[in-house]
PDB file of C-alpha atoms and ligand atoms in Angstrom:
ATOM      1  CA  UNK T   1      15.325  19.824 -19.218  1.00 84.00           C
ATOM      2  CA  UNK T   2      11.921  19.090 -20.700  1.00 94.00           C
ATOM      3  CA  UNK T   3       8.773  18.669 -18.647  1.00 97.00           C
ATOM      4  CA  UNK T   4       5.708  16.990 -20.105  1.00 98.00           C
ATOM      5  CA  UNK T   5       2.287  16.229 -18.710  1.00 98.00           C
ATOM      6  CA  UNK T   6      -0.257  13.870 -20.220  1.00 98.00           C
ATOM      7  CA  UNK T   7      -3.528  12.518 -18.919  1.00 98.00           C
ATOM      8  CA  UNK T   8      -3.713   8.879 -20.012  1.00 98.00           C
ATOM      9  CA  UNK T   9      -7.302   8.574 -18.818  1.00 98.00           C
ATOM     10  CA  UNK T  10      -9.512  10.791 -16.680  1.00 98.00           C
ATOM     11  CA  UNK T  11     -13.008  10.238 -15.369  1.00 95.00           C
ATOM     12  CA  UNK T  12     -15.248   8.115 -13.247  1.00 90.00           C
ATOM     13  CA  UNK T  13     -14.186   4.993 -15.222  1.00 92.00           C
ATOM     14  CA  UNK T  14     -10.468   5.364 -14.593  1.00 97.00           C
ATOM     15  CA  UNK T  15      -7.714   7.851 -13.843  1.00 98.00           C
ATOM     16  CA  UNK T  16      -4.028   7.860 -14.670  1.00 98.00           C
ATOM     17  CA  UNK T  17      -1.760  10.841 -15.287  1.00 98.00           C
ATOM     18  CA  UNK T  18       1.850  11.060 -16.454  1.00 98.00           C
ATOM     19  CA  UNK T  19       4.435  13.707 -15.575  1.00 98.00           C
ATOM     20  CA  UNK T  20       8.059  13.518 -16.604  1.00 98.00           C
ATOM     21  CA  UNK T  21      11.010  14.468 -18.751  1.00 95.00           C
ATOM     22  CA  UNK T  22      13.103  12.563 -21.288  1.00 91.00           C
ATOM     23  CA  UNK T  23      14.931  10.634 -18.533  1.00 95.00           C
ATOM     24  CA  UNK T  24      12.403   9.886 -15.806  1.00 97.00           C
ATOM     25  CA  UNK T  25       8.793  10.357 -14.850  1.00 98.00           C
ATOM     26  CA  UNK T  26       5.986   9.402 -12.509  1.00 98.00           C
ATOM     27  CA  UNK T  27       2.371   8.320 -12.738  1.00 98.00           C
ATOM     28  CA  UNK T  28      -0.435   9.660 -10.612  1.00 98.00           C
ATOM     29  CA  UNK T  29      -3.058   6.959  -9.979  1.00 98.00           C
ATOM     30  CA  UNK T  30      -3.412   3.636 -11.767  1.00 98.00           C
ATOM     31  CA  UNK T  31      -7.169   3.474 -12.301  1.00 98.00           C
ATOM     32  CA  UNK T  32      -7.037   1.777 -15.706  1.00 98.00           C
ATOM     33  CA  UNK T  33      -5.586  -1.646 -16.465  1.00 98.00           C
ATOM     34  CA  UNK T  34      -1.816  -2.029 -16.426  1.00 98.00           C
ATOM     35  CA  UNK T  35      -2.047  -3.117 -20.084  1.00 98.00           C
ATOM     36  CA  UNK T  36      -3.782   0.143 -21.018  1.00 98.00           C
ATOM     37  CA  UNK T  37      -1.252   2.189 -19.038  1.00 98.00           C
ATOM     38  CA  UNK T  38       1.663   0.526 -20.862  1.00 98.00           C
ATOM     39  CA  UNK T  39      -0.074   0.938 -24.248  1.00 98.00           C
ATOM     40  CA  UNK T  40      -0.924   4.613 -23.711  1.00 98.00           C
ATOM     41  CA  UNK T  41       2.636   5.352 -22.553  1.00 98.00           C
ATOM     42  CA  UNK T  42       3.949   3.654 -25.723  1.00 97.00           C
ATOM     43  CA  UNK T  43       1.510   5.742 -27.801  1.00 96.00           C
ATOM     44  CA  UNK T  44       3.060   8.947 -26.457  1.00 96.00           C
ATOM     45  CA  UNK T  45       6.645   7.579 -26.718  1.00 96.00           C
ATOM     46  CA  UNK T  46       7.337   7.199 -23.002  1.00 97.00           C
ATOM     47  CA  UNK T  47       9.467   4.112 -22.227  1.00 97.00           C
ATOM     48  CA  UNK T  48       8.060   2.217 -19.226  1.00 97.00           C
ATOM     49  CA  UNK T  49      11.606   2.001 -17.786  1.00 97.00           C
ATOM     50  CA  UNK T  50      11.582   5.793 -17.237  1.00 98.00           C
ATOM     51  CA  UNK T  51       8.641   5.522 -14.809  1.00 98.00           C
ATOM     52  CA  UNK T  52      10.063   5.697 -11.275  1.00 98.00           C
ATOM     53  CA  UNK T  53       6.872   5.326  -9.251  1.00 98.00           C
ATOM     54  CA  UNK T  54       3.141   5.804  -8.994  1.00 98.00           C
ATOM     55  CA  UNK T  55       1.382   8.156  -6.570  1.00 98.00           C
ATOM     56  CA  UNK T  56      -2.031   7.042  -5.328  1.00 98.00           C
ATOM     57  CA  UNK T  57      -4.778   9.497  -4.286  1.00 98.00           C
ATOM     58  CA  UNK T  58      -7.288   7.101  -2.652  1.00 98.00           C
ATOM     59  CA  UNK T  59      -8.744   3.612  -2.674  1.00 98.00           C
ATOM     60  CA  UNK T  60     -11.648   3.990  -5.147  1.00 98.00           C
ATOM     61  CA  UNK T  61     -11.419   1.503  -7.997  1.00 97.00           C
ATOM     62  CA  UNK T  62     -11.204   4.220 -10.692  1.00 98.00           C
ATOM     63  CA  UNK T  63      -7.825   5.132  -9.136  1.00 98.00           C
ATOM     64  CA  UNK T  64      -6.298   1.733  -8.333  1.00 98.00           C
ATOM     65  CA  UNK T  65      -7.711  -0.728 -10.892  1.00 97.00           C
ATOM     66  CA  UNK T  66      -4.294  -1.444 -12.464  1.00 97.00           C
ATOM     67  CA  UNK T  67      -2.167  -0.954  -9.346  1.00 98.00           C
ATOM     68  CA  UNK T  68      -1.586  -4.572  -8.339  1.00 97.00           C
ATOM     69  CA  UNK T  69      -0.515  -5.744 -11.811  1.00 97.00           C
ATOM     70  CA  UNK T  70       1.447  -2.585 -12.592  1.00 97.00           C
ATOM     71  CA  UNK T  71       3.521  -2.751  -9.402  1.00 97.00           C
ATOM     72  CA  UNK T  72       4.074  -6.505  -9.692  1.00 96.00           C
ATOM     73  CA  UNK T  73       4.966  -6.722 -13.391  1.00 95.00           C
ATOM     74  CA  UNK T  74       7.096  -3.594 -13.463  1.00 95.00           C
ATOM     75  CA  UNK T  75       8.433  -3.787  -9.907  1.00 95.00           C
ATOM     76  CA  UNK T  76       7.225  -0.229  -9.509  1.00 97.00           C
ATOM     77  CA  UNK T  77       7.085   1.489  -6.111  1.00 98.00           C
ATOM     78  CA  UNK T  78       3.718   3.028  -5.189  1.00 98.00           C
ATOM     79  CA  UNK T  79       3.368   5.978  -2.826  1.00 98.00           C
ATOM     80  CA  UNK T  80       0.487   6.932  -0.575  1.00 98.00           C
ATOM     81  CA  UNK T  81      -0.319   7.527   3.112  1.00 98.00           C
ATOM     82  CA  UNK T  82      -0.465   4.687   5.644  1.00 98.00           C
ATOM     83  CA  UNK T  83      -4.208   5.229   6.086  1.00 98.00           C
ATOM     84  CA  UNK T  84      -4.837   4.898   2.345  1.00 98.00           C
ATOM     85  CA  UNK T  85      -2.595   1.803   2.189  1.00 98.00           C
ATOM     86  CA  UNK T  86      -4.691   0.224   4.950  1.00 97.00           C
ATOM     87  CA  UNK T  87      -7.824   0.881   2.883  1.00 97.00           C
ATOM     88  CA  UNK T  88      -6.290  -0.559  -0.315  1.00 97.00           C
ATOM     89  CA  UNK T  89      -4.602  -3.715   0.917  1.00 96.00           C
ATOM     90  CA  UNK T  90      -6.772  -6.780   1.290  1.00 90.00           C
ATOM     91  CA  UNK T  91      -6.467 -10.533   0.654  1.00 86.00           C
ATOM     92  CA  UNK T  92      -7.857  -9.807  -2.845  1.00 83.00           C
ATOM     93  CA  UNK T  93      -5.601  -6.844  -3.478  1.00 84.00           C
ATOM     94  CA  UNK T  94      -2.102  -7.964  -2.532  1.00 86.00           C
ATOM     95  CA  UNK T  95       0.645  -5.512  -3.348  1.00 93.00           C
ATOM     96  CA  UNK T  96       4.203  -6.744  -2.863  1.00 93.00           C
ATOM     97  CA  UNK T  97       5.735  -5.317   0.305  1.00 93.00           C
ATOM     98  CA  UNK T  98       8.735  -4.269  -1.822  1.00 95.00           C
ATOM     99  CA  UNK T  99       6.519  -1.848  -3.764  1.00 97.00           C
ATOM    100  CA  UNK T 100       4.778  -0.193  -0.809  1.00 98.00           C
ATOM    101  CA  UNK T 101       6.025   3.263   0.151  1.00 98.00           C
ATOM    102  CA  UNK T 102       4.319   5.269   2.894  1.00 98.00           C
ATOM    103  CA  UNK T 103       4.344   9.033   2.639  1.00 98.00           C
ATOM    104  CA  UNK T 104       3.395  11.646   5.219  1.00 96.00           C
ATOM    105  CA  UNK T 105       0.726  14.292   4.676  1.00 98.00           C
ATOM    106  CA  UNK T 106       1.900  17.826   3.926  1.00 98.00           C
ATOM    107  CA  UNK T 107       5.557  16.924   4.054  1.00 97.00           C
ATOM    108  CA  UNK T 108       7.773  17.075   0.979  1.00 98.00           C
ATOM    109  CA  UNK T 109       9.426  13.988  -0.383  1.00 98.00           C
ATOM    110  CA  UNK T 110      11.645  13.488  -3.389  1.00 98.00           C
ATOM    111  CA  UNK T 111      11.026  11.171  -6.341  1.00 98.00           C
ATOM    112  CA  UNK T 112      12.374  11.159  -9.912  1.00 97.00           C
ATOM    113  CA  UNK T 113      13.678  14.726  -9.613  1.00 96.00           C
ATOM    114  CA  UNK T 114      10.368  16.062  -8.274  1.00 98.00           C
ATOM    115  CA  UNK T 115       9.585  17.558  -4.863  1.00 98.00           C
ATOM    116  CA  UNK T 116       6.185  16.157  -3.992  1.00 98.00           C
ATOM    117  CA  UNK T 117       3.733  16.995  -1.238  1.00 98.00           C
ATOM    118  CA  UNK T 118       0.461  15.204  -0.543  1.00 98.00           C
ATOM    119  CA  UNK T 119      -2.392  17.324   0.814  1.00 98.00           C
ATOM    120  CA  UNK T 120      -5.773  16.180   2.175  1.00 98.00           C
ATOM    121  CA  UNK T 121      -8.991  16.766   0.230  1.00 98.00           C
ATOM    122  CA  UNK T 122     -12.640  16.143   1.214  1.00 97.00           C
ATOM    123  CA  UNK T 123     -13.999  12.998  -0.419  1.00 98.00           C
ATOM    124  CA  UNK T 124     -15.890   9.892   0.665  1.00 96.00           C
ATOM    125  CA  UNK T 125     -12.966   7.485   0.999  1.00 97.00           C
ATOM    126  CA  UNK T 126     -11.099   6.596   4.236  1.00 96.00           C
ATOM    127  CA  UNK T 127      -8.592   9.284   3.232  1.00 98.00           C
ATOM    128  CA  UNK T 128      -8.111  11.135  -0.059  1.00 98.00           C
ATOM    129  CA  UNK T 129      -5.149  13.243  -1.109  1.00 98.00           C
ATOM    130  CA  UNK T 130      -4.129  15.571  -3.883  1.00 98.00           C
ATOM    131  CA  UNK T 131      -0.538  16.082  -5.004  1.00 98.00           C
ATOM    132  CA  UNK T 132       1.503  19.249  -5.339  1.00 98.00           C
ATOM    133  CA  UNK T 133       4.599  18.589  -7.430  1.00 98.00           C
ATOM    134  CA  UNK T 134       7.487  21.019  -7.941  1.00 98.00           C
ATOM    135  CA  UNK T 135      10.400  20.894 -10.348  1.00 97.00           C
ATOM    136  CA  UNK T 136      12.654  23.840 -11.220  1.00 93.00           C
ATOM    137  CA  UNK T 137      10.242  26.764 -11.029  1.00 94.00           C
ATOM    138  CA  UNK T 138       7.196  24.783 -12.208  1.00 97.00           C
ATOM    139  CA  UNK T 139       4.386  23.713  -9.926  1.00 98.00           C
ATOM    140  CA  UNK T 140       1.805  21.097 -10.801  1.00 98.00           C
ATOM    141  CA  UNK T 141      -1.251  20.362  -8.662  1.00 98.00           C
ATOM    142  CA  UNK T 142      -3.565  17.402  -9.139  1.00 98.00           C
ATOM    143  CA  UNK T 143      -6.891  17.244  -7.284  1.00 98.00           C
ATOM    144  CA  UNK T 144      -9.403  14.944  -8.924  1.00 97.00           C
ATOM    145  CA  UNK T 145     -11.892  13.760  -6.300  1.00 97.00           C
ATOM    146  CA  UNK T 146     -13.207  16.361  -3.874  1.00 98.00           C
ATOM    147  CA  UNK T 147     -16.624  17.533  -2.767  1.00 97.00           C
ATOM    148  CA  UNK T 148     -15.478  21.054  -2.048  1.00 96.00           C
ATOM    149  CA  UNK T 149     -12.212  22.953  -1.909  1.00 97.00           C
ATOM    150  CA  UNK T 150     -11.307  23.225   1.771  1.00 96.00           C
ATOM    151  CA  UNK T 151      -8.913  25.739   3.294  1.00 97.00           C
ATOM    152  CA  UNK T 152      -6.114  23.181   3.487  1.00 97.00           C
ATOM    153  CA  UNK T 153      -6.297  22.258  -0.209  1.00 98.00           C
ATOM    154  CA  UNK T 154      -6.880  25.763  -1.622  1.00 98.00           C
ATOM    155  CA  UNK T 155      -3.284  27.096  -1.305  1.00 98.00           C
ATOM    156  CA  UNK T 156      -1.856  24.054  -3.142  1.00 98.00           C
ATOM    157  CA  UNK T 157      -4.378  24.556  -5.941  1.00 98.00           C
ATOM    158  CA  UNK T 158      -3.768  28.303  -6.115  1.00 98.00           C
ATOM    159  CA  UNK T 159      -0.003  27.858  -6.369  1.00 98.00           C
ATOM    160  CA  UNK T 160      -0.128  25.750  -9.543  1.00 98.00           C
ATOM    161  CA  UNK T 161       1.173  26.601 -12.995  1.00 98.00           C
ATOM    162  CA  UNK T 162      -0.506  23.476 -14.310  1.00 98.00           C
ATOM    163  CA  UNK T 163      -3.665  22.488 -12.501  1.00 98.00           C
ATOM    164  CA  UNK T 164      -5.602  19.260 -12.911  1.00 98.00           C
ATOM    165  CA  UNK T 165      -8.922  19.914 -11.191  1.00 98.00           C
ATOM    166  CA  UNK T 166     -12.094  17.904 -11.232  1.00 98.00           C
ATOM    167  CA  UNK T 167     -15.199  19.204 -13.044  1.00 98.00           C
ATOM    168  CA  UNK T 168     -17.234  16.071 -12.463  1.00 98.00           C
ATOM    169  CA  UNK T 169     -20.880  16.798 -13.197  1.00 98.00           C
ATOM    170  CA  UNK T 170     -23.231  19.296 -14.730  1.00 98.00           C
ATOM    171  CA  UNK T 171     -25.552  20.326 -11.907  1.00 98.00           C
ATOM    172  CA  UNK T 172     -28.656  20.298 -14.120  1.00 98.00           C
ATOM    173  CA  UNK T 173     -27.891  16.931 -15.728  1.00 98.00           C
ATOM    174  CA  UNK T 174     -27.346  15.304 -12.337  1.00 98.00           C
ATOM    175  CA  UNK T 175     -30.516  16.816 -10.921  1.00 97.00           C
ATOM    176  CA  UNK T 176     -32.635  15.672 -13.898  1.00 97.00           C
ATOM    177  CA  UNK T 177     -30.854  12.355 -14.387  1.00 97.00           C
ATOM    178  CA  UNK T 178     -31.752   8.801 -13.443  1.00 96.00           C
ATOM    179  CA  UNK T 179     -29.505   8.351 -10.398  1.00 97.00           C
ATOM    180  CA  UNK T 180     -31.348   7.450  -7.176  1.00 97.00           C
ATOM    181  CA  UNK T 181     -31.726  10.231  -4.657  1.00 97.00           C
ATOM    182  CA  UNK T 182     -29.063   8.877  -2.258  1.00 97.00           C
ATOM    183  CA  UNK T 183     -26.464   8.783  -5.049  1.00 97.00           C
ATOM    184  CA  UNK T 184     -27.272  12.304  -6.221  1.00 98.00           C
ATOM    185  CA  UNK T 185     -26.930  13.492  -2.624  1.00 97.00           C
ATOM    186  CA  UNK T 186     -23.594  11.680  -2.250  1.00 97.00           C
ATOM    187  CA  UNK T 187     -22.156  13.235  -5.414  1.00 97.00           C
ATOM    188  CA  UNK T 188     -23.367  16.747  -4.511  1.00 97.00           C
ATOM    189  CA  UNK T 189     -22.190  16.571  -0.891  1.00 97.00           C
ATOM    190  CA  UNK T 190     -19.063  18.210   0.515  1.00 97.00           C
ATOM    191  CA  UNK T 191     -17.415  14.776   0.385  1.00 97.00           C
ATOM    192  CA  UNK T 192     -18.541  13.898  -3.143  1.00 98.00           C
ATOM    193  CA  UNK T 193     -17.435  15.590  -6.334  1.00 98.00           C
ATOM    194  CA  UNK T 194     -17.131  19.092  -7.755  1.00 98.00           C
ATOM    195  CA  UNK T 195     -19.782  20.266 -10.243  1.00 98.00           C
ATOM    196  CA  UNK T 196     -18.989  22.385 -13.308  1.00 98.00           C
ATOM    197  CA  UNK T 197     -20.261  25.632 -11.782  1.00 98.00           C
ATOM    198  CA  UNK T 198     -18.425  25.019  -8.497  1.00 98.00           C
ATOM    199  CA  UNK T 199     -15.145  24.413 -10.307  1.00 98.00           C
ATOM    200  CA  UNK T 200     -15.579  27.349 -12.682  1.00 98.00           C
ATOM    201  CA  UNK T 201     -16.469  29.760  -9.854  1.00 98.00           C
ATOM    202  CA  UNK T 202     -13.430  28.664  -7.841  1.00 98.00           C
ATOM    203  CA  UNK T 203     -11.152  29.079 -10.864  1.00 98.00           C
ATOM    204  CA  UNK T 204     -12.589  32.530 -11.541  1.00 98.00           C
ATOM    205  CA  UNK T 205     -11.712  33.463  -7.933  1.00 98.00           C
ATOM    206  CA  UNK T 206      -8.107  32.292  -8.070  1.00 97.00           C
ATOM    207  CA  UNK T 207      -6.981  32.731 -11.677  1.00 97.00           C
ATOM    208  CA  UNK T 208      -3.762  34.653 -12.229  1.00 97.00           C
ATOM    209  CA  UNK T 209      -1.186  34.868 -15.022  1.00 96.00           C
ATOM    210  CA  UNK T 210       0.932  32.149 -13.422  1.00 96.00           C
ATOM    211  CA  UNK T 211      -1.807  29.561 -13.984  1.00 98.00           C
ATOM    212  CA  UNK T 212      -0.855  28.615 -17.547  1.00 98.00           C
ATOM    213  CA  UNK T 213      -2.702  25.300 -17.923  1.00 98.00           C
ATOM    214  CA  UNK T 214      -6.121  24.465 -16.552  1.00 98.00           C
ATOM    215  CA  UNK T 215      -6.957  20.792 -17.098  1.00 98.00           C
ATOM    216  CA  UNK T 216     -10.552  19.973 -16.222  1.00 98.00           C
ATOM    217  CA  UNK T 217     -10.692  16.367 -15.121  1.00 98.00           C
ATOM    218  CA  UNK T 218     -12.696  13.394 -13.875  1.00 98.00           C
ATOM    219  CA  UNK T 219     -15.825  14.036 -15.977  1.00 98.00           C
ATOM    220  CA  UNK T 220     -18.824  11.861 -15.181  1.00 97.00           C
ATOM    221  CA  UNK T 221     -19.947   9.560 -17.974  1.00 96.00           C
ATOM    222  CA  UNK T 222     -23.658   9.989 -17.217  1.00 96.00           C
ATOM    223  CA  UNK T 223     -23.904  13.505 -15.840  1.00 97.00           C
ATOM    224  CA  UNK T 224     -21.565  15.630 -17.934  1.00 98.00           C
ATOM    225  CA  UNK T 225     -20.193  16.346 -21.396  1.00 98.00           C
ATOM    226  CA  UNK T 226     -16.937  18.048 -22.444  1.00 98.00           C
ATOM    227  CA  UNK T 227     -19.025  20.707 -24.243  1.00 98.00           C
ATOM    228  CA  UNK T 228     -20.907  21.600 -21.035  1.00 98.00           C
ATOM    229  CA  UNK T 229     -17.653  21.822 -19.057  1.00 98.00           C
ATOM    230  CA  UNK T 230     -16.154  24.226 -21.595  1.00 98.00           C
ATOM    231  CA  UNK T 231     -19.367  26.270 -21.919  1.00 98.00           C
ATOM    232  CA  UNK T 232     -19.640  26.668 -18.147  1.00 98.00           C
ATOM    233  CA  UNK T 233     -16.091  27.883 -17.629  1.00 98.00           C
ATOM    234  CA  UNK T 234     -16.237  30.215 -20.649  1.00 98.00           C
ATOM    235  CA  UNK T 235     -19.547  31.667 -19.476  1.00 98.00           C
ATOM    236  CA  UNK T 236     -18.284  32.104 -15.896  1.00 98.00           C
ATOM    237  CA  UNK T 237     -15.086  33.823 -17.053  1.00 98.00           C
ATOM    238  CA  UNK T 238     -17.090  36.064 -19.406  1.00 98.00           C
ATOM    239  CA  UNK T 239     -19.457  37.102 -16.599  1.00 98.00           C
ATOM    240  CA  UNK T 240     -16.502  37.852 -14.340  1.00 98.00           C
ATOM    241  CA  UNK T 241     -14.626  39.808 -17.035  1.00 98.00           C
ATOM    242  CA  UNK T 242     -11.749  37.323 -17.086  1.00 98.00           C
ATOM    243  CA  UNK T 243      -9.785  37.211 -20.330  1.00 97.00           C
ATOM    244  CA  UNK T 244      -7.068  34.582 -20.659  1.00 97.00           C
ATOM    245  CA  UNK T 245      -3.688  35.673 -22.021  1.00 96.00           C
ATOM    246  CA  UNK T 246      -2.248  33.804 -25.010  1.00 95.00           C
ATOM    247  CA  UNK T 247      -0.017  31.653 -22.779  1.00 94.00           C
ATOM    248  CA  UNK T 248      -3.018  30.286 -20.896  1.00 98.00           C
ATOM    249  CA  UNK T 249      -4.829  27.187 -22.016  1.00 98.00           C
ATOM    250  CA  UNK T 250      -7.912  25.282 -20.877  1.00 98.00           C
ATOM    251  CA  UNK T 251      -7.997  21.527 -21.637  1.00 98.00           C
ATOM    252  CA  UNK T 252     -10.887  19.156 -21.030  1.00 98.00           C
ATOM    253  CA  UNK T 253      -9.301  15.776 -20.312  1.00 98.00           C
ATOM    254  CA  UNK T 254     -10.602  12.786 -22.264  1.00 96.00           C
ATOM    255  CA  UNK T 255     -12.300   9.999 -20.375  1.00 95.00           C
ATOM    256  CA  UNK T 256     -10.852   7.015 -22.245  1.00 93.00           C
ATOM    257  CA  UNK T 257      -7.919   8.146 -24.358  1.00 94.00           C
ATOM    258  CA  UNK T 258      -4.772  10.162 -23.666  1.00 96.00           C
ATOM    259  CA  UNK T 259      -4.939  13.942 -23.823  1.00 97.00           C
ATOM    260  CA  UNK T 260      -2.527  15.955 -25.908  1.00 97.00           C
ATOM    261  CA  UNK T 261       0.925  16.157 -24.303  1.00 97.00           C
ATOM    262  CA  UNK T 262       1.304  19.484 -22.509  1.00 98.00           C
ATOM    263  CA  UNK T 263       4.894  20.749 -22.687  1.00 97.00           C
ATOM    264  CA  UNK T 264       5.565  22.808 -19.564  1.00 96.00           C
ATOM    265  CA  UNK T 265       9.272  23.119 -20.327  1.00 94.00           C
ATOM    266  CA  UNK T 266      10.303  22.694 -23.970  1.00 87.00           C
TER     267      UNK T 266
HETATM  268 ZN1   ZN M 301     -12.484   9.031  -8.901  1.00 81.92          ZN
HETATM  269 ZN1   ZN M 302     -13.167   8.769  -5.539  1.00 81.92          ZN
END
């Protein structure tokens, strides 16, 4: 069985990730338009009919922009906690009852051949979750919006073979940038986003041979660049004497176009 991962879009303007094999797959978040999701899937040769559901991390628009149209036009079930559903559903954002699936926190459920567990992360939405997804002996963890890595989330992140972790802003760029003080404080807070140095330091603490793919995600448009993300992690690893083996790969996920397809099982 193959297992492929692709980020269709990652960043403060929209998030959507694909995970699947030749027969079935899932999406994580639908933060770009349904049209873009369908186009990007076509671009990487994934038939829409193989998508069995979409997992939703929280109610911010960069994670649900395409959800209503995607679920309606493709009759696609969407999975998140009851608290997050309450924060998403409104007279403006009507999702067909047939597509709504409630999932518990920290309790495995099964979808499209995957064992999936949602875990809580600290972020400024009514509730925000990450996903830990297991298939065969592979473990994938996705945590894209979190102000710090709390004790509950850390074990799910540490267990991953493929990790999608936010590296949202360069600390210096944010500090010197044009954002008003309250917004800077929000982003830097424990319920905001992870900065490049925070993410790199955490990764340096937890890295082991089993972590084969580090995907740095959810880059800010105004307060970060892919070059700074890469520089920061390389510098941190160098200072800590960490040398990656030739099976280990760092990817910086594109903001507006799909990433390369990562083949976890060939
Ligand atoms: Zn976000
Ligand atoms: Zn968010």
